[in-house]
């Protein structure tokens, strides 16, 4: 009896990843293929974007990539790349390395400013089958992407003295707050938390908070609260389940997003994207500011999961919900089974092995 | 070990993990700024059970705070034409939700349903006939999508009396319409990961008309090598539907066969009271009960208010998805399926005894 009950048990407690069957009536012409700009970038960038290309091919997804070579040490993003993104409206990016110091502005920030991608969104959640020290994490960090500490306005007053301007405007704060509450409304989220340091930077972060409070009045059914950023970092690692949607200015958002990604499973698995009124760029949610160490590159052991989940967000953004669901289900199955995991998740697989497992799990 | 597995098994078998009680995480969806702006939808309650079921949809949308507001228009089946203002409204809003319009038998008054579809060129009608978990039927594993050409065929409405006592009725099949419905069917199969498209015809008898339809389907099939294509004669199709429905996936049909096949498939999968459906054209879309068996309910159902709102609720979930509000659509669908699975609130056609309002209240309660 034990032999039979064991196999029965296996089927009953088996895969808990259900496929969603969605009744969806497309408009005629919805199946026409879309062009997406692809920027592999530096470091692990080409490895993970290649993973996405392979999976899209296997799914016969109705998108085709226009690939462009951009490297972190270039002075500017080439004109043709910007034109391509403006034409296609959607871009998938691996990662661009930003040199430390040296006065060369980050190409990532340049892209975001030129295309006015004012909102950066990272969804940090526990993946079934991936054990972490923190449970019940499901945080969406919405970060203002164009101003704040990243305005890039620095000057040397006198030799040995540098001023760096942090710029906060009502316009940008209002629109990021509006986006955050609209996101919460559209996705049935119950709480929006504004992260700030207005006790010290009374005018700058105070203006940010004022804008958030004004927008909050229009959404009476969504709870709004505020938290000082140092307390926030502590609460994130102590009781992350209290956070739902978080709206932050630029720098705090970077730190909070990376912390939240770390507690929920690591920057190798969290999806994210940047969106503006007209364009959207999808990339790994939180990349901890680097494009991977050389040893990961040499052994081809970069984790493609984050970019695969981001490309699933991209498919949904392009209105191909069934393809997005198939991709997400396949990726989650692979993680839940636990057999193919890269080094950052505790396994020893290469990028290609994970990609093959995902392709095998597509139904 | 047998002792332990025995107790675990008993626990699992008495409380099976239902897909609706374990909370699924919401999908990761990055909206564009401004996606939350409310959309206007034209609402036509219609006749018979129409106002009852559209009232149900309005209540549920209100409870969900969905970003949809309805512009209601009175249209009744005995009117000669659909009023100009209603057509203007649908052209403006692009999306319409319809209860049902009674079509008088005979009498020379053309059906208002048909009029709407022709004027707005809504050429594809889509009905998804699928077993709903918790609702027992004689047929299992049914998941059929019937895509039916909506504007020509036997429904061209061109009839004349040649001499007294002799009437000719024209069935019109054109390459243009057949091609576009075949293209829509294969595109649907591609976008929704369906493996097979079956064309339903009677070309052994109507060699030219249905032959033209089949030719168009075969041409489009060549562009989709990953999808299996086959053809079936409509009489055999009806028999196969009731014998082995699991062999069908997506079915593309001309107008009349589509009507019959859709109603048969709806019947075997649980009844016309639960199947969602819609009509779509290049620019507009109208959502209504998937298959209505050509009537708007008998008077008794209207009197006792026992019409089944499930079909129109699931169609309005399709509408929310069409309007790009996927999270609201998912919540509504989950709530409705939970109510059906629990089995406590069912109207007469599903074997229960509830009124429409009780089902609506149960759905609203199931929305968390």
PDB file of C-alpha atoms in Angstrom, chain A residues 129-320:
ATOM      1  CA  UNK A 129      10.176  26.400  -4.579  1.00  0.00           C
ATOM      2  CA  UNK A 130      12.922  28.927  -3.847  1.00  0.00           C
ATOM      3  CA  UNK A 131      13.473  29.091  -0.094  1.00  0.00           C
ATOM      4  CA  UNK A 132      14.577  32.401   1.379  1.00  0.00           C
ATOM      5  CA  UNK A 133      14.894  33.797   4.883  1.00  0.00           C
ATOM      6  CA  UNK A 134      11.794  35.950   4.354  1.00  0.00           C
ATOM      7  CA  UNK A 135       8.320  34.648   3.491  1.00  0.00           C
ATOM      8  CA  UNK A 136       5.248  36.410   2.091  1.00  0.00           C
ATOM      9  CA  UNK A 137       7.209  39.011   0.197  1.00  0.00           C
ATOM     10  CA  UNK A 138       5.270  40.712  -2.595  1.00  0.00           C
ATOM     11  CA  UNK A 139       6.510  44.252  -2.995  1.00  0.00           C
ATOM     12  CA  UNK A 140       6.350  46.476  -6.051  1.00  0.00           C
ATOM     13  CA  UNK A 141       8.835  49.329  -5.942  1.00  0.00           C
ATOM     14  CA  UNK A 142       7.934  52.253  -8.175  1.00  0.00           C
ATOM     15  CA  UNK A 143      10.832  54.596  -8.461  1.00  0.00           C
ATOM     16  CA  UNK A 144      11.069  58.024 -10.048  1.00  0.00           C
ATOM     17  CA  UNK A 145      13.574  57.629 -12.826  1.00  0.00           C
ATOM     18  CA  UNK A 146      14.611  61.019 -14.156  1.00  0.00           C
ATOM     19  CA  UNK A 147      15.507  63.488 -11.416  1.00  0.00           C
ATOM     20  CA  UNK A 148      16.460  63.522  -7.782  1.00  0.00           C
ATOM     21  CA  UNK A 149      20.042  62.639  -6.969  1.00  0.00           C
ATOM     22  CA  UNK A 150      20.562  61.391 -10.489  1.00  0.00           C
ATOM     23  CA  UNK A 151      20.147  64.797 -12.104  1.00  0.00           C
ATOM     24  CA  UNK A 152      23.835  64.582 -12.975  1.00  0.00           C
ATOM     25  CA  UNK A 153      24.428  68.225 -12.149  1.00  0.00           C
ATOM     26  CA  UNK A 154      27.722  68.417 -10.347  1.00  0.00           C
ATOM     27  CA  UNK A 155      30.452  71.013 -10.354  1.00  0.00           C
ATOM     28  CA  UNK A 156      33.668  71.707  -8.540  1.00  0.00           C
ATOM     29  CA  UNK A 157      33.214  75.014  -6.739  1.00  0.00           C
ATOM     30  CA  UNK A 158      36.840  75.403  -5.840  1.00  0.00           C
ATOM     31  CA  UNK A 159      39.512  72.717  -6.076  1.00  0.00           C
ATOM     32  CA  UNK A 160      38.650  70.131  -3.462  1.00  0.00           C
ATOM     33  CA  UNK A 161      35.017  71.183  -3.029  1.00  0.00           C
ATOM     34  CA  UNK A 162      32.250  69.646  -5.151  1.00  0.00           C
ATOM     35  CA  UNK A 163      28.556  70.448  -5.159  1.00  0.00           C
ATOM     36  CA  UNK A 164      26.077  67.895  -6.392  1.00  0.00           C
ATOM     37  CA  UNK A 165      22.534  69.075  -6.991  1.00  0.00           C
ATOM     38  CA  UNK A 166      19.556  66.939  -6.058  1.00  0.00           C
ATOM     39  CA  UNK A 167      16.580  68.308  -7.959  1.00  0.00           C
ATOM     40  CA  UNK A 168      12.969  67.514  -6.967  1.00  0.00           C
ATOM     41  CA  UNK A 169      10.145  69.060  -8.998  1.00  0.00           C
ATOM     42  CA  UNK A 170       6.407  69.079  -8.381  1.00  0.00           C
ATOM     43  CA  UNK A 171       5.807  67.941 -11.947  1.00  0.00           C
ATOM     44  CA  UNK A 172       7.879  64.773 -11.688  1.00  0.00           C
ATOM     45  CA  UNK A 173       6.767  63.943  -8.160  1.00  0.00           C
ATOM     46  CA  UNK A 174       3.130  64.283  -9.139  1.00  0.00           C
ATOM     47  CA  UNK A 175       3.405  62.052 -12.141  1.00  0.00           C
ATOM     48  CA  UNK A 176       5.258  59.289 -10.336  1.00  0.00           C
ATOM     49  CA  UNK A 177       2.712  59.407  -7.517  1.00  0.00           C
ATOM     50  CA  UNK A 178      -0.107  59.286 -10.069  1.00  0.00           C
ATOM     51  CA  UNK A 179       1.513  56.287 -11.754  1.00  0.00           C
ATOM     52  CA  UNK A 180       1.981  54.472  -8.442  1.00  0.00           C
ATOM     53  CA  UNK A 181      -1.649  54.886  -7.372  1.00  0.00           C
ATOM     54  CA  UNK A 182      -2.900  54.000 -10.829  1.00  0.00           C
ATOM     55  CA  UNK A 183      -0.777  50.850 -10.707  1.00  0.00           C
ATOM     56  CA  UNK A 184      -2.202  49.946  -7.322  1.00  0.00           C
ATOM     57  CA  UNK A 185      -5.744  50.507  -8.585  1.00  0.00           C
ATOM     58  CA  UNK A 186      -5.295  48.488 -11.769  1.00  0.00           C
ATOM     59  CA  UNK A 187      -3.616  45.592  -9.976  1.00  0.00           C
ATOM     60  CA  UNK A 188      -5.864  45.334  -6.931  1.00  0.00           C
ATOM     61  CA  UNK A 189      -3.169  46.402  -4.472  1.00  0.00           C
ATOM     62  CA  UNK A 190      -4.284  47.680  -1.103  1.00  0.00           C
ATOM     63  CA  UNK A 191      -1.509  49.989   0.121  1.00  0.00           C
ATOM     64  CA  UNK A 192       0.936  52.553  -1.195  1.00  0.00           C
ATOM     65  CA  UNK A 193       3.897  53.605   0.959  1.00  0.00           C
ATOM     66  CA  UNK A 194       5.933  56.702   0.201  1.00  0.00           C
ATOM     67  CA  UNK A 195       9.612  56.462   1.153  1.00  0.00           C
ATOM     68  CA  UNK A 196      11.370  59.700   2.070  1.00  0.00           C
ATOM     69  CA  UNK A 197      13.839  61.525   4.296  1.00  0.00           C
ATOM     70  CA  UNK A 198      11.851  64.688   4.772  1.00  0.00           C
ATOM     71  CA  UNK A 199      12.937  65.154   8.364  1.00  0.00           C
ATOM     72  CA  UNK A 200      16.354  66.107   7.002  1.00  0.00           C
ATOM     73  CA  UNK A 201      15.676  67.293   3.457  1.00  0.00           C
ATOM     74  CA  UNK A 202      12.583  69.183   4.478  1.00  0.00           C
ATOM     75  CA  UNK A 203      11.976  71.061   1.257  1.00  0.00           C
ATOM     76  CA  UNK A 204      13.018  68.513  -1.340  1.00  0.00           C
ATOM     77  CA  UNK A 205      11.484  65.347   0.077  1.00  0.00           C
ATOM     78  CA  UNK A 206       8.746  67.502   1.573  1.00  0.00           C
ATOM     79  CA  UNK A 207       7.662  68.466  -1.920  1.00  0.00           C
ATOM     80  CA  UNK A 208       7.684  64.790  -2.920  1.00  0.00           C
ATOM     81  CA  UNK A 209       5.466  63.904   0.034  1.00  0.00           C
ATOM     82  CA  UNK A 210       3.037  66.729  -0.661  1.00  0.00           C
ATOM     83  CA  UNK A 211       2.524  65.487  -4.204  1.00  0.00           C
ATOM     84  CA  UNK A 212       1.930  61.934  -2.961  1.00  0.00           C
ATOM     85  CA  UNK A 213      -0.608  63.102  -0.401  1.00  0.00           C
ATOM     86  CA  UNK A 214      -2.546  65.057  -3.010  1.00  0.00           C
ATOM     87  CA  UNK A 215      -2.801  62.087  -5.339  1.00  0.00           C
ATOM     88  CA  UNK A 216      -3.740  59.802  -2.434  1.00  0.00           C
ATOM     89  CA  UNK A 217      -6.885  61.852  -1.825  1.00  0.00           C
ATOM     90  CA  UNK A 218      -8.229  60.727  -5.207  1.00  0.00           C
ATOM     91  CA  UNK A 219      -7.975  57.041  -4.262  1.00  0.00           C
ATOM     92  CA  UNK A 220      -9.858  56.730  -0.987  1.00  0.00           C
ATOM     93  CA  UNK A 221      -9.940  52.939  -1.051  1.00  0.00           C
ATOM     94  CA  UNK A 222      -6.152  52.576  -1.186  1.00  0.00           C
ATOM     95  CA  UNK A 223      -4.325  52.976   2.119  1.00  0.00           C
ATOM     96  CA  UNK A 224      -1.500  55.520   1.991  1.00  0.00           C
ATOM     97  CA  UNK A 225       1.308  55.882   4.503  1.00  0.00           C
ATOM     98  CA  UNK A 226       4.804  57.300   4.666  1.00  0.00           C
ATOM     99  CA  UNK A 227       8.034  55.885   6.039  1.00  0.00           C
ATOM    100  CA  UNK A 228      11.454  57.378   6.538  1.00  0.00           C
ATOM    101  CA  UNK A 229      14.002  55.583   4.415  1.00  0.00           C
ATOM    102  CA  UNK A 230      16.292  54.413   7.208  1.00  0.00           C
ATOM    103  CA  UNK A 231      13.389  52.881   9.119  1.00  0.00           C
ATOM    104  CA  UNK A 232      12.189  51.472   5.807  1.00  0.00           C
ATOM    105  CA  UNK A 233      15.425  49.580   5.231  1.00  0.00           C
ATOM    106  CA  UNK A 234      15.197  48.088   8.697  1.00  0.00           C
ATOM    107  CA  UNK A 235      11.529  47.158   8.315  1.00  0.00           C
ATOM    108  CA  UNK A 236      12.231  45.548   4.956  1.00  0.00           C
ATOM    109  CA  UNK A 237      14.585  43.048   6.497  1.00  0.00           C
ATOM    110  CA  UNK A 238      12.553  42.572   9.670  1.00  0.00           C
ATOM    111  CA  UNK A 239       8.909  42.457   8.491  1.00  0.00           C
ATOM    112  CA  UNK A 240       8.691  42.683   4.703  1.00  0.00           C
ATOM    113  CA  UNK A 241       5.080  41.517   4.569  1.00  0.00           C
ATOM    114  CA  UNK A 242       3.883  44.960   5.679  1.00  0.00           C
ATOM    115  CA  UNK A 243       4.840  46.511   2.345  1.00  0.00           C
ATOM    116  CA  UNK A 244       2.757  46.391  -0.810  1.00  0.00           C
ATOM    117  CA  UNK A 245       3.433  49.135  -3.343  1.00  0.00           C
ATOM    118  CA  UNK A 246       6.206  51.582  -2.543  1.00  0.00           C
ATOM    119  CA  UNK A 247       6.706  54.880  -4.317  1.00  0.00           C
ATOM    120  CA  UNK A 248      10.097  56.524  -3.953  1.00  0.00           C
ATOM    121  CA  UNK A 249      12.357  59.191  -5.420  1.00  0.00           C
ATOM    122  CA  UNK A 250      15.328  58.118  -7.460  1.00  0.00           C
ATOM    123  CA  UNK A 251      18.094  57.144  -5.060  1.00  0.00           C
ATOM    124  CA  UNK A 252      16.007  55.612  -2.300  1.00  0.00           C
ATOM    125  CA  UNK A 253      14.212  53.617  -4.949  1.00  0.00           C
ATOM    126  CA  UNK A 254      17.449  52.141  -6.196  1.00  0.00           C
ATOM    127  CA  UNK A 255      18.435  51.014  -2.711  1.00  0.00           C
ATOM    128  CA  UNK A 256      14.991  49.841  -1.637  1.00  0.00           C
ATOM    129  CA  UNK A 257      14.506  47.887  -4.871  1.00  0.00           C
ATOM    130  CA  UNK A 258      17.819  46.096  -4.513  1.00  0.00           C
ATOM    131  CA  UNK A 259      17.166  45.304  -0.853  1.00  0.00           C
ATOM    132  CA  UNK A 260      13.696  43.977  -1.607  1.00  0.00           C
ATOM    133  CA  UNK A 261      15.065  41.936  -4.511  1.00  0.00           C
ATOM    134  CA  UNK A 262      17.700  40.490  -2.237  1.00  0.00           C
ATOM    135  CA  UNK A 263      15.305  39.358   0.461  1.00  0.00           C
ATOM    136  CA  UNK A 264      12.921  37.800  -2.030  1.00  0.00           C
ATOM    137  CA  UNK A 265      15.408  35.633  -3.848  1.00  0.00           C
ATOM    138  CA  UNK A 266      18.102  37.753  -5.401  1.00  0.00           C
ATOM    139  CA  UNK A 267      18.582  40.109  -8.299  1.00  0.00           C
ATOM    140  CA  UNK A 268      18.814  37.136 -10.631  1.00  0.00           C
ATOM    141  CA  UNK A 269      15.093  36.445 -10.537  1.00  0.00           C
ATOM    142  CA  UNK A 270      13.181  39.710 -10.132  1.00  0.00           C
ATOM    143  CA  UNK A 271      11.492  41.161 -13.207  1.00  0.00           C
ATOM    144  CA  UNK A 272      11.219  44.853 -13.873  1.00  0.00           C
ATOM    145  CA  UNK A 273      10.820  47.555 -16.447  1.00  0.00           C
ATOM    146  CA  UNK A 274      10.896  51.277 -17.108  1.00  0.00           C
ATOM    147  CA  UNK A 275       7.926  53.017 -18.604  1.00  0.00           C
ATOM    148  CA  UNK A 276       7.105  56.485 -19.856  1.00  0.00           C
ATOM    149  CA  UNK A 277       4.139  57.988 -21.601  1.00  0.00           C
ATOM    150  CA  UNK A 278       5.277  56.742 -25.009  1.00  0.00           C
ATOM    151  CA  UNK A 279       8.003  54.149 -24.572  1.00  0.00           C
ATOM    152  CA  UNK A 280       8.918  51.189 -22.392  1.00  0.00           C
ATOM    153  CA  UNK A 281      12.288  49.549 -21.750  1.00  0.00           C
ATOM    154  CA  UNK A 282      12.378  46.139 -20.074  1.00  0.00           C
ATOM    155  CA  UNK A 283      15.422  44.838 -18.221  1.00  0.00           C
ATOM    156  CA  UNK A 284      16.371  42.927 -15.101  1.00  0.00           C
ATOM    157  CA  UNK A 285      14.443  44.416 -12.206  1.00  0.00           C
ATOM    158  CA  UNK A 286      17.327  45.227  -9.917  1.00  0.00           C
ATOM    159  CA  UNK A 287      20.850  44.661 -11.063  1.00  0.00           C
ATOM    160  CA  UNK A 288      22.804  45.862  -8.046  1.00  0.00           C
ATOM    161  CA  UNK A 289      24.595  48.265 -10.342  1.00  0.00           C
ATOM    162  CA  UNK A 290      26.806  45.756 -12.064  1.00  0.00           C
ATOM    163  CA  UNK A 291      26.719  43.525 -15.101  1.00  0.00           C
ATOM    164  CA  UNK A 292      28.142  40.471 -13.469  1.00  0.00           C
ATOM    165  CA  UNK A 293      31.615  39.379 -12.476  1.00  0.00           C
ATOM    166  CA  UNK A 294      34.079  37.997 -14.960  1.00  0.00           C
ATOM    167  CA  UNK A 295      33.914  34.528 -13.471  1.00  0.00           C
ATOM    168  CA  UNK A 296      30.179  34.294 -14.126  1.00  0.00           C
ATOM    169  CA  UNK A 297      30.826  35.418 -17.665  1.00  0.00           C
ATOM    170  CA  UNK A 298      33.592  32.901 -18.259  1.00  0.00           C
ATOM    171  CA  UNK A 299      31.609  29.941 -16.994  1.00  0.00           C
ATOM    172  CA  UNK A 300      28.400  31.127 -18.687  1.00  0.00           C
ATOM    173  CA  UNK A 301      26.551  30.829 -15.402  1.00  0.00           C
ATOM    174  CA  UNK A 302      24.498  34.024 -15.477  1.00  0.00           C
ATOM    175  CA  UNK A 303      20.886  33.671 -14.310  1.00  0.00           C
ATOM    176  CA  UNK A 304      18.482  34.287 -17.190  1.00  0.00           C
ATOM    177  CA  UNK A 305      15.324  34.064 -15.043  1.00  0.00           C
ATOM    178  CA  UNK A 306      15.010  37.786 -14.317  1.00  0.00           C
ATOM    179  CA  UNK A 307      15.228  38.780 -17.947  1.00  0.00           C
ATOM    180  CA  UNK A 308      12.885  35.942 -18.968  1.00  0.00           C
ATOM    181  CA  UNK A 309      10.262  37.156 -16.496  1.00  0.00           C
ATOM    182  CA  UNK A 310      10.806  40.741 -17.675  1.00  0.00           C
ATOM    183  CA  UNK A 311      10.289  39.632 -21.263  1.00  0.00           C
ATOM    184  CA  UNK A 312       7.058  38.008 -20.114  1.00  0.00           C
ATOM    185  CA  UNK A 313       6.027  41.429 -18.761  1.00  0.00           C
ATOM    186  CA  UNK A 314       7.007  42.806 -22.144  1.00  0.00           C
ATOM    187  CA  UNK A 315       4.768  40.291 -23.963  1.00  0.00           C
ATOM    188  CA  UNK A 316       1.898  41.352 -21.729  1.00  0.00           C
ATOM    189  CA  UNK A 317       2.708  45.030 -22.440  1.00  0.00           C
ATOM    190  CA  UNK A 318       2.551  44.232 -26.176  1.00  0.00           C
ATOM    191  CA  UNK A 319      -0.897  42.661 -25.598  1.00  0.00           C
ATOM    192  CA  UNK A 320       0.072  39.015 -26.110  1.00  0.00           C
TER     193      UNK A 320
END
